[in-house]
Coordinates of C-alpha atoms in Angstrom, one line a residue:
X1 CA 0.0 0.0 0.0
X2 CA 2.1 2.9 -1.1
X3 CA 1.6 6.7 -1.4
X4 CA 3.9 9.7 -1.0
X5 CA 3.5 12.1 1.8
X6 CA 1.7 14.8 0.1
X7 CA -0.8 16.3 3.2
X8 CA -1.7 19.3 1.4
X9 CA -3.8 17.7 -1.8
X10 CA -5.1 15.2 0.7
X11 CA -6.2 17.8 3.7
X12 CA -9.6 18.7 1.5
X13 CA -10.8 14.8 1.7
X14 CA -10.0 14.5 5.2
X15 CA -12.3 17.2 5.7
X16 CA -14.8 16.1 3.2
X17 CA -14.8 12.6 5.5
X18 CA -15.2 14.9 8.7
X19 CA -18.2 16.5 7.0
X20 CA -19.9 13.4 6.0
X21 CA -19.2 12.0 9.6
X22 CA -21.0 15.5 11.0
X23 CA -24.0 14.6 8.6
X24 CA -24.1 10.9 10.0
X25 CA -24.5 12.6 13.3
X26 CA -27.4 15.0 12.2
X27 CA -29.4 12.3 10.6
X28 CA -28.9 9.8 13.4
X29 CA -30.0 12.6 16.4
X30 CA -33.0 13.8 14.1
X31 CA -35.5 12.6 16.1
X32 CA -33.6 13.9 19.3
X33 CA -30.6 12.3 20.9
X34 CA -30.7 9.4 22.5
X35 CA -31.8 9.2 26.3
X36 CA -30.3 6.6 29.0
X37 CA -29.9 6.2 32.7
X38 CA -27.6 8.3 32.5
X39 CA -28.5 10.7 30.4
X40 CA -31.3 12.2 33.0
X41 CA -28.5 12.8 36.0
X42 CA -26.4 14.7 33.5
X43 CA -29.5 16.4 31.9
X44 CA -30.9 17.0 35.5
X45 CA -27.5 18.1 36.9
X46 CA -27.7 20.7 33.9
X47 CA -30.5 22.0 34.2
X48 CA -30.4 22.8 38.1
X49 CA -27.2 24.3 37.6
X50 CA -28.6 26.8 34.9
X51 CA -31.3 27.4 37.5
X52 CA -28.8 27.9 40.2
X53 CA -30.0 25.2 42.4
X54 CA -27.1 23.5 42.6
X55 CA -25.7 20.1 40.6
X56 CA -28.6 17.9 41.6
X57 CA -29.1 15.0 40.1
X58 CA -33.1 13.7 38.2
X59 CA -33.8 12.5 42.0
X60 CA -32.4 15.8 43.5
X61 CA -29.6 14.7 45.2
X62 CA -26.3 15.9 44.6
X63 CA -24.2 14.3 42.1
X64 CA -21.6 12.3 42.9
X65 CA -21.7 9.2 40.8
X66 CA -20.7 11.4 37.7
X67 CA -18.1 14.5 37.0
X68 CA -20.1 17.8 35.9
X69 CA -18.7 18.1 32.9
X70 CA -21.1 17.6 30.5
X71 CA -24.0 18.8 32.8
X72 CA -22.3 21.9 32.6
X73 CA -22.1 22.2 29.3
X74 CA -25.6 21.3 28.8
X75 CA -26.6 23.7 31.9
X76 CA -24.7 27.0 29.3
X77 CA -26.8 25.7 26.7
X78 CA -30.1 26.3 28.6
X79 CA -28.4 29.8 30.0
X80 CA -28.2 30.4 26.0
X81 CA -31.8 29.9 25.3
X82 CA -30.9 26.4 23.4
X83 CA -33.1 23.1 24.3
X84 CA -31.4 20.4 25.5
X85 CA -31.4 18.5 22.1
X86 CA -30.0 21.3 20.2
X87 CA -27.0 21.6 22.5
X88 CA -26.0 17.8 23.1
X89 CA -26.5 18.2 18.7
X90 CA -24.3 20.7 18.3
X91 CA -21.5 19.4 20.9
X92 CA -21.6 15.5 19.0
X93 CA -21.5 17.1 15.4
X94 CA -18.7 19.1 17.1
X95 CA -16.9 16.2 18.6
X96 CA -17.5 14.1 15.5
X97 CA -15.7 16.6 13.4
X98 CA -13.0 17.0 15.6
X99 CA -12.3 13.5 16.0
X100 CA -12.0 12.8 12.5
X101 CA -9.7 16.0 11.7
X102 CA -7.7 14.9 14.8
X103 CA -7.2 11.7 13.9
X104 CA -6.0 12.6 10.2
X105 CA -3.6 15.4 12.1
X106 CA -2.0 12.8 14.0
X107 CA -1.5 10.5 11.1
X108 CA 0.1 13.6 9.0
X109 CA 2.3 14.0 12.3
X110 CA 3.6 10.6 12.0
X111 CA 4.3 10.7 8.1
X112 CA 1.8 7.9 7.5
X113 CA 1.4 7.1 3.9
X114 CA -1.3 9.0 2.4
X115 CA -3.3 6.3 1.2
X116 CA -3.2 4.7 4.9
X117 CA -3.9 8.0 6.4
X118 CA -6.8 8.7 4.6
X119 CA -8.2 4.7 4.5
X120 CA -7.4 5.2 8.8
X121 CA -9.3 8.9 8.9
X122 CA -12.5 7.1 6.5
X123 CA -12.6 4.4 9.1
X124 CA -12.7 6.6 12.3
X125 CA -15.4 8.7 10.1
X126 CA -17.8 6.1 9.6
X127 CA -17.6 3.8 12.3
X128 CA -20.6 2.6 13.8
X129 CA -19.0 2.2 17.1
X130 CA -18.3 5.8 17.2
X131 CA -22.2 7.3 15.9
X132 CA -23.4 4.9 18.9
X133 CA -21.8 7.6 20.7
X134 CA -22.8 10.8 18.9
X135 CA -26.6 9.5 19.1
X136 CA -26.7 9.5 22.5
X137 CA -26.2 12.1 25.6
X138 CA -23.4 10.4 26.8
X139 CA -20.0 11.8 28.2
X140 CA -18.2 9.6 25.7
X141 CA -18.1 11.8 22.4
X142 CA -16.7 14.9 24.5
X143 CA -14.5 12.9 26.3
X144 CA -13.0 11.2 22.8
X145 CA -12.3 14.7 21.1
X146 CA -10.6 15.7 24.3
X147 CA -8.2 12.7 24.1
X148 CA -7.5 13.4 20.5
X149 CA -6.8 16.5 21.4
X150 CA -4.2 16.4 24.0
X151 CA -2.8 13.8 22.2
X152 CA -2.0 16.0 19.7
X153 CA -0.9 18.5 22.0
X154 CA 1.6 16.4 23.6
X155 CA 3.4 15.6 20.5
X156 CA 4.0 19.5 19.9
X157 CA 7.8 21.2 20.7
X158 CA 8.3 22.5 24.2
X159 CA 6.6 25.7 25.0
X160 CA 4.8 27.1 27.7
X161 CA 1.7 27.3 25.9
X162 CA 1.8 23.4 25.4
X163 CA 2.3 22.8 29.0
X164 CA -0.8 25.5 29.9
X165 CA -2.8 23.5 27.6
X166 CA -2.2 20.4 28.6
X167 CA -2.6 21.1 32.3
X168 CA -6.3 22.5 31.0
X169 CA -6.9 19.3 28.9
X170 CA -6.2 17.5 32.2
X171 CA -8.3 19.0 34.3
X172 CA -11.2 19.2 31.9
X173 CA -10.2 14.9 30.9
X174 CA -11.6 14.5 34.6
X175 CA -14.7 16.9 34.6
X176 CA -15.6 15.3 31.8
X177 CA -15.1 11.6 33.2
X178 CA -13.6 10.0 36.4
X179 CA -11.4 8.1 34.2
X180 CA -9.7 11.3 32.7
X181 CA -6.5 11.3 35.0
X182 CA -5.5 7.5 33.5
X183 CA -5.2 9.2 30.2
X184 CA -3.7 12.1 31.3
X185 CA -1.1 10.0 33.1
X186 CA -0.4 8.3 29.9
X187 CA -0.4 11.5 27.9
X188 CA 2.2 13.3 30.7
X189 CA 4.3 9.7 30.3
X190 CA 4.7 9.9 26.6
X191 CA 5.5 13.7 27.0
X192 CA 8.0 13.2 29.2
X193 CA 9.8 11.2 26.7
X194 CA 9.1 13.3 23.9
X195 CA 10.3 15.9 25.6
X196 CA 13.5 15.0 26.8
X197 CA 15.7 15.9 23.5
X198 CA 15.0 19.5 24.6
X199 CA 14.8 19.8 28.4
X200 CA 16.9 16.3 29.3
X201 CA 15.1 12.9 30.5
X202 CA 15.4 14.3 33.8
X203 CA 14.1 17.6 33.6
X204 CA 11.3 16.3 31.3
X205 CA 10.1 14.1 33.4
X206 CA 9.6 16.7 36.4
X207 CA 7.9 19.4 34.6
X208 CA 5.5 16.7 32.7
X209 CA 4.7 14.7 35.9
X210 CA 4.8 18.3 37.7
X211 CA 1.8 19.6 35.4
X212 CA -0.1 16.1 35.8
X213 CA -0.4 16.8 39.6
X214 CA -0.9 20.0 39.5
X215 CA -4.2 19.3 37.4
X216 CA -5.0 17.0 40.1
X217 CA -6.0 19.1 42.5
X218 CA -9.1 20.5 41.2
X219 CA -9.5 16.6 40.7
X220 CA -8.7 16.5 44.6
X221 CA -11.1 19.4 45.6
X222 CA -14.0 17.4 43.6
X223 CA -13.6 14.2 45.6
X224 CA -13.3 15.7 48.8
X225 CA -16.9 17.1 48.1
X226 CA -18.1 13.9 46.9
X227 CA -16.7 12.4 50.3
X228 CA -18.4 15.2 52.2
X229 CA -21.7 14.2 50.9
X230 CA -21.9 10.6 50.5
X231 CA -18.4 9.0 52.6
X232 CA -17.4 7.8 48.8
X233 CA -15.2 9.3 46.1
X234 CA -17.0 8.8 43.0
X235 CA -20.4 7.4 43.8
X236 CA -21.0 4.2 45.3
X237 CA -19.9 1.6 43.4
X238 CA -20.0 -2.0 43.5
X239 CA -16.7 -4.7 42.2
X240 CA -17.4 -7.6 40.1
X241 CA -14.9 -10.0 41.6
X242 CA -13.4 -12.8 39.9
X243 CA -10.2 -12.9 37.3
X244 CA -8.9 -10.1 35.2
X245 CA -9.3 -12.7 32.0
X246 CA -12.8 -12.4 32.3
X247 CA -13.3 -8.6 31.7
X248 CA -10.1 -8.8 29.1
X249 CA -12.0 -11.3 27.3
X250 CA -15.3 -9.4 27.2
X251 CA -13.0 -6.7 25.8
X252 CA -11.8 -8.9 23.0
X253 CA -14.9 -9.7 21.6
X254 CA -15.5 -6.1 21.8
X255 CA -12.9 -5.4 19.6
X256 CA -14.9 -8.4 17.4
X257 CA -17.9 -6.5 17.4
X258 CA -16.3 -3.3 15.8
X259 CA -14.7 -5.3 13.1
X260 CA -19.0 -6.4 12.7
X261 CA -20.1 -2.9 12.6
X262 CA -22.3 -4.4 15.4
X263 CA -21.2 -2.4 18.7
X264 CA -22.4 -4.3 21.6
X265 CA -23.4 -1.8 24.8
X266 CA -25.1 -4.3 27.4
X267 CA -26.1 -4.3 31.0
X268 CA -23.1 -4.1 33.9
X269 CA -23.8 -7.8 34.0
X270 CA -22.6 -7.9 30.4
X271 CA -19.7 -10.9 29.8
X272 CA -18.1 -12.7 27.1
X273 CA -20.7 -15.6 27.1
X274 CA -23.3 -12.5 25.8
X275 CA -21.6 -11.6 22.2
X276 CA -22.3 -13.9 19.1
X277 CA -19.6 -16.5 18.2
X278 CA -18.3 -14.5 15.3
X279 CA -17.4 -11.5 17.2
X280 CA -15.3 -13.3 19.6
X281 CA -13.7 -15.2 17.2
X282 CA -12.6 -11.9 15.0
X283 CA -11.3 -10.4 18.0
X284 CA -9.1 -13.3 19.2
X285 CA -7.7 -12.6 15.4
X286 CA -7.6 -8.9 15.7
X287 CA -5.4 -9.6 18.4
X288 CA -3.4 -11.8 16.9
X289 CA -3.3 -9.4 13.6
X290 CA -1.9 -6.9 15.7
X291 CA 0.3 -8.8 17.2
X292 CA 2.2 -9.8 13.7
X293 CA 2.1 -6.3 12.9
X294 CA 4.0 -5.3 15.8
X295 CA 6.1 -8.2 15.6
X296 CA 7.0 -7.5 11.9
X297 CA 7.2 -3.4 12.4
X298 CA 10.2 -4.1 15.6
X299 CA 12.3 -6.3 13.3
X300 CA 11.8 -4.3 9.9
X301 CA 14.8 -2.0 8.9
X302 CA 12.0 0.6 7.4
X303 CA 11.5 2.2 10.9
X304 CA 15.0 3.4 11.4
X305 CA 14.3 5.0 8.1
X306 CA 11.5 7.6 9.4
X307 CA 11.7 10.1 11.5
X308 CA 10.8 10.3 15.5
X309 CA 7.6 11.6 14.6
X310 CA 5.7 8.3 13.6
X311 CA 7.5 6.4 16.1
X312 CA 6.3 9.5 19.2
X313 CA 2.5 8.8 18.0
X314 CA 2.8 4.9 18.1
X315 CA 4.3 4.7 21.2
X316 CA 1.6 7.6 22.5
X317 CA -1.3 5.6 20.8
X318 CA -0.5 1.8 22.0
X319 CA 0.5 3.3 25.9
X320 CA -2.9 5.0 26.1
X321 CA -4.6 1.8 24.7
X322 CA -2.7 -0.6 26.9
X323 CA -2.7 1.6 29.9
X324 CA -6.8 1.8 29.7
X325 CA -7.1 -1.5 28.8
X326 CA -5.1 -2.9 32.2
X327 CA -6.5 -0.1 34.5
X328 CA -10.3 -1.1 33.0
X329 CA -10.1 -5.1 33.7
X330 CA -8.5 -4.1 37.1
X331 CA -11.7 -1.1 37.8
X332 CA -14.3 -4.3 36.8
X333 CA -12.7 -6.5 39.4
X334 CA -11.9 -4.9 42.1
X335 CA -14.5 -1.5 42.0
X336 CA -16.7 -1.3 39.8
X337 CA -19.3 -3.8 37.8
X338 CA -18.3 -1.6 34.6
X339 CA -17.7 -4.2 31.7
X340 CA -15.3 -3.7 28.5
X341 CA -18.0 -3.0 26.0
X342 CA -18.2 -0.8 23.2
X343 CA -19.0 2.5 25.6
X344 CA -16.5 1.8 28.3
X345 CA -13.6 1.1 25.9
X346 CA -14.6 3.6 23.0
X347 CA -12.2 6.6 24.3
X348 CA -9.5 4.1 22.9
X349 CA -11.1 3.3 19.3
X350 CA -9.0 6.5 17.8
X351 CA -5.5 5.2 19.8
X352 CA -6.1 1.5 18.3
X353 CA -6.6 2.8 14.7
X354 CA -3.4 4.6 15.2
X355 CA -1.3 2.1 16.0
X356 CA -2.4 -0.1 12.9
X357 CA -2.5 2.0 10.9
X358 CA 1.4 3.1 12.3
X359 CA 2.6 -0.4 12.0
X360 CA 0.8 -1.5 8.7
X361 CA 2.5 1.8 7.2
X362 CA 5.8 0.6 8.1
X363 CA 5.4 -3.0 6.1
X364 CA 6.6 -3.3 3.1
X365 CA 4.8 -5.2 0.8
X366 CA 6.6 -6.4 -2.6
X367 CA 4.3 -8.4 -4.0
X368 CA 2.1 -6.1 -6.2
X369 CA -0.9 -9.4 -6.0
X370 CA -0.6 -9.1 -2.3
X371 CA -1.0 -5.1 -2.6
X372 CA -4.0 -5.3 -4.5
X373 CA -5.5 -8.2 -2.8
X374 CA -5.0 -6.0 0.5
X375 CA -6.5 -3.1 -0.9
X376 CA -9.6 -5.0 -2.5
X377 CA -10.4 -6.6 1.4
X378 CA -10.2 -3.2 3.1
X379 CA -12.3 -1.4 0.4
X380 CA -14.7 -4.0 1.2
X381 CA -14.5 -4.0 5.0
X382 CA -14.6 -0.1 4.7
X383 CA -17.2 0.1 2.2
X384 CA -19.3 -2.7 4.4
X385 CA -18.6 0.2 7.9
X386 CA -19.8 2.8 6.0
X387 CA -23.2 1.7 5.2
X388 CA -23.6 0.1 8.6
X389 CA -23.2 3.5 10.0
X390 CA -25.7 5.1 7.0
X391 CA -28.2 2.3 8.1
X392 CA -27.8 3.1 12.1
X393 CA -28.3 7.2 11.4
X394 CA -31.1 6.1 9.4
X395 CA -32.9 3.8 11.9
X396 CA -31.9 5.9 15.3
X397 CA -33.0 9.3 13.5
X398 CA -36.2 7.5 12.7
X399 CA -37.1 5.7 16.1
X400 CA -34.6 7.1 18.3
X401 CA -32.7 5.6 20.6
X402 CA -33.2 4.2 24.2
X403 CA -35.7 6.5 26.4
X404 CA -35.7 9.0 23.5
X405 CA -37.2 6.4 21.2
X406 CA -40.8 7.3 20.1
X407 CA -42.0 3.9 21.2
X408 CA -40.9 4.7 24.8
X409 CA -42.1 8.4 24.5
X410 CA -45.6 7.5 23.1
X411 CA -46.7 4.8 26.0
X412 CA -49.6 5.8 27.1
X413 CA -48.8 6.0 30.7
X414 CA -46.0 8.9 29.0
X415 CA -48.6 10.2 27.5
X416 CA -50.6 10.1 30.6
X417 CA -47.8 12.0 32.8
X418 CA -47.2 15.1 30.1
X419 CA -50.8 15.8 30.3
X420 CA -50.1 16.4 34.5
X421 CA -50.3 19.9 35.8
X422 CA -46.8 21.8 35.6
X423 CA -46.1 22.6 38.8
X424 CA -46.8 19.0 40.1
X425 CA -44.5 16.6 41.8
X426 CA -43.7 13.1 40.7
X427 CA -42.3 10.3 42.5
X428 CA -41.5 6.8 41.1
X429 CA -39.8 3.7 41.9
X430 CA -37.9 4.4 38.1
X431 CA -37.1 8.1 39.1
X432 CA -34.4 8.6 35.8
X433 CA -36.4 6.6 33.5
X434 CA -39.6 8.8 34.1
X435 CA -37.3 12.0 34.4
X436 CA -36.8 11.1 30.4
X437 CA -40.6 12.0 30.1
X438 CA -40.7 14.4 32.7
X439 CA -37.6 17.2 32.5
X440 CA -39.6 19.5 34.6
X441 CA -38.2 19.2 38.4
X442 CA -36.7 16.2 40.4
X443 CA -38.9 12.8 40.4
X444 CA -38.0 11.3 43.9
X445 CA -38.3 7.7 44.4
X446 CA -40.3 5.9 47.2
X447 CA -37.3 5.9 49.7
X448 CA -37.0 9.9 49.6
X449 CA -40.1 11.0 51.6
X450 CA -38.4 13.8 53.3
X451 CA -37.6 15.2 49.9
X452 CA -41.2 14.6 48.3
X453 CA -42.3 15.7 51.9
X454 CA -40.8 19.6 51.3
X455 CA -41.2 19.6 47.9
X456 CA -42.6 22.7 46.4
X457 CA -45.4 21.8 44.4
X458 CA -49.6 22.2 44.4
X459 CA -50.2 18.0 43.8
X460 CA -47.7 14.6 44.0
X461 CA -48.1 11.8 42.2
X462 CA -46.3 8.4 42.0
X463 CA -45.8 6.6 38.9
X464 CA -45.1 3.0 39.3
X465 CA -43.4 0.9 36.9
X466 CA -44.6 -2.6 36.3
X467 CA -40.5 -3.4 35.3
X468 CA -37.9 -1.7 33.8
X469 CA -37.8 -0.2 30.2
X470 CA -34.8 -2.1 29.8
X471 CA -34.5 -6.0 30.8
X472 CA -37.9 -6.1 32.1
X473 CA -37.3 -6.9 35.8
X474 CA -40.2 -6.5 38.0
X475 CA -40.8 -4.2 40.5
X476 CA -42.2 -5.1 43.7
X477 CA -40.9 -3.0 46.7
X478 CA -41.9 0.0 48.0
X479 CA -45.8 0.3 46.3
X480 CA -47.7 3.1 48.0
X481 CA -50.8 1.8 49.5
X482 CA -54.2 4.1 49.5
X483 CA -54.1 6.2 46.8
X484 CA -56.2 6.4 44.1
X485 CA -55.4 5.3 40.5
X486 CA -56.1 7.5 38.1
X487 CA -53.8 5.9 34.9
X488 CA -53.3 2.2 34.9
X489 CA -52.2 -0.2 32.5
X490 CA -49.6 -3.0 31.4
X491 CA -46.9 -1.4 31.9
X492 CA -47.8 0.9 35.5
X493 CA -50.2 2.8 37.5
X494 CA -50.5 6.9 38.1
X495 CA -51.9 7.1 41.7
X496 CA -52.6 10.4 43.0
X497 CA -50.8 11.4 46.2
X498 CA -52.9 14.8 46.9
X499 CA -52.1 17.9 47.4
X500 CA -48.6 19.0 48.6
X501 CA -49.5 20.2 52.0
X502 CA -50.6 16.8 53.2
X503 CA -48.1 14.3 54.9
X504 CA -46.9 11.8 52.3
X505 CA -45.7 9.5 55.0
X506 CA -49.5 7.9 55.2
X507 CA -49.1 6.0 52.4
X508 CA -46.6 4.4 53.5
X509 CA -47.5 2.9 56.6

């Protein structure tokens, strides 16, 4: 697969893809972006932030579970007059475009053929594992342009500006997810190497690392708060137990499912015994692909032949993959039921395309068969991303996604609860799932009485799930007893609570 080096006749198409990748995003969120779990904290969080009551959460406790990040961001939004679904629109296309431009900067960095750098760029632009992302208000898509980002930052000379914004990247890696200062310790690790032709390993090393805990304590003042408010960190959370092979294989077949175009995003139960047989099997050989690659790139004389540049954004790419990687199996075992599926381990998609695309630029291929062959298979497997990814925007812009889909939106006991008075006050045993509907104050769950109690409101009402939207599990504890249905069906009841100056407490004796 050979090309020259010629970045400036190439930089239009690279935008072109970044485009079409924006207009993936539009069509996908056209019906609104997909809602989740949690989706309605970080809308919630926003929206009592722009209303100055503090980053509460859809049950109206603080947040502690999630960084503010993107709440914030959605909170300036509402401070701007925008809806929610314009402003989570406008920051995915945004991220999307960034991504893609990103990715194609660091490939021009490393002096990647051009016909690599753009086949690497289209992938990143039309991955379906990426617009599961961008359909969805999720901390993800942020969270991926900021990595790109400080990726490429970190490969830039020494300067003070490069350090200021990297400290800022950082910081804002963490606001935006908990799991921020892992990458910004593998970003500050690379740049201290970088670095050290022009400051000296030492030196390098102490300013890098010296900005990296500097950043941490706004990191440090944010944990102390959550520990002042719940006796936990980040949130209670609970481990899964068991081996580190068992999340590391989940992970593997995750890597399977991107090769399907069939991103798999399951329940914190989630394992390898859940993905189809042909995903687990293409990621065993994706491992194994990458592998020979490496292999084959350590003892080819081509690499001495290039310049520091492409070797810098390898060795950046494979230590932020590897580094997430091993710190995510250990998180799943010993803290937190999070498994390695497409959304926990999409922040290192963009790293992993690097680092193929780095070590397949740096094979030689003499056989002019083999050449073509090679080209034919990934015109196929690229052609065969890009119209999953057309067919995803299609369907999720259609239906929606998740709580946002129109079949979750028009249920009658939805339609039901938007037809309530305004200034009521809702309480369910699915408080975020019925916040999706809701968005107009906190709905507190049975277990929050002295919340509900002091509510300001004229009328409460409980909704009561039948099961969850989701997997369907039944609900059983906590019914109030005594009030009066006034919506019932299949799927729940609407019982009326009365007026907010009565004591709440009686139905549940």
């Amino acid at each position: 697969m050979n090309g020259s080096v010629n970045y400036l006749k190439t930089r239009p198409v690279a935008v072109s893809l970044a485009l079409v990748s924006g207009v993936l995003v539009v069509i996908a969120n056209w019906s609104g972006v997909g809602w989740s779990w949690d989706t309605s904290d970080y809308v919630a969080v926003g929206m009592n932030f722009a209303n100055g009551n503090g980053l509460l959460d859809a049950t109206g406790i603080p947040m502690t579970v999630r960084p503010p990040g993107l709440s914030i961001l959605i909170g300036l939004g509402d401070l701007l007059g925008l809806s929610i679904n314009l402003t989570v629109q406008i920051l995915n296309l945004i991220c999307a475009i960034i991504t893609v431009l990103g990715t194609f900067h660091l490939l021009q960095v490393a002096k990647v053929k051009t016909n690599i750098a753009l086949s690497a760029t289209a992938l990143v632009a039309f991955s379906p594992a990426l617009l599961w992302q961008y359909s969805m208000i999720w901390s993800e898509p942020p969270f991926i342009a900021l990595v790109v980002v400080a990726m490429i930052i970190a490969l830039k000379p020494v300067s003070a500006s490069k350090f200021t914004l990297l400290f800022v990247l950082f910081v804002a890696l963490f606001f935006v997810r908990y799991v921020g200062p892992v990458f910004a310790a593998s970003i500050a690790l690379g740049t201290a190497w970088f670095d050290r032709q022009k400051l000296g390993l030492i030196k390098s090393a102490l300013t890098n690392f010296a900005i990296l805990l500097v950043s941490l304590n706004p990191v440090w003042y944010w944990l102390q708060r959550n520990q002042n408010i719940d006796g936990t960190l980040t949130g209670a959370r609970t481990p899964a137990g068991g081996s580190l092979l068992n999340p590391l294989k989940t992970f593997t077949a995750t890597l399977g499912s991107w090769v399907t175009a069939s991103p798999v995003e399951g329940g914190i139960y989630l394992s390898w015994n859940d993905y189809p047989s042909n995903t687990k099997i293409l990621g065993v050989l994706v491992l194994i692909a990458i592998g020979i690659l490496l292999v084959s790139y350590l003892f080819s004389r081509s690499r001495v032949e290039h310049s520091n540049s492409g070797s810098n954004v390898l060795l950046l790419s494979g230590t932020t993959a590897l580094i997430y990687v091993v710190f995510s199996a250990y998180r799943f075992v010993h803290f937190e039921l999070g498994p390695l599926d497409n959304r926990m381990m999409i922040p290192i998609f963009v790293p992993l395309v690097l680092v193929v695309a780095l070590l397949a630029d740096r094979i030689n291929v003499s056989s002019q068969s083999l050449r073509k062959v090679t080209i034919a298979i990934f015109a196929i497997f690229l052609g065969f991303q890009a119209l999953s990814s057309v067919d995803d925007a299609l369907r999720f812009g259609r239906e929606g996604r998740y709580w946002a889909a129109k079949a979750f939106q028009i249920q009658p006991i939805h339609e039901f609860v938007k037809d309530l008075p305004a200034d009521s006050s809702l309480m369910s045993n699915q408080p975020q799932q019925l916040f999706a509907i809701w968005q107009k104050s906190s709905v507190f769950n049975q277990y929050q009485l002295e919340l509900a109690q002091t509510a300001k409101c004229e009328n409460r009402y409980f909704v009561w799930y039948n099961s969850t939207y989701d997997d369907g599990t039944p609900n059983i504890e906590g019914q109030p007893e005594g009030a009066a249905e006034i919506f019932s069906d299949a799927s729940g009841v609407v019982l009326d609570l009365g007026s907010c100056n009565s004591d709440i407490t009686a139905f549940w004796p």
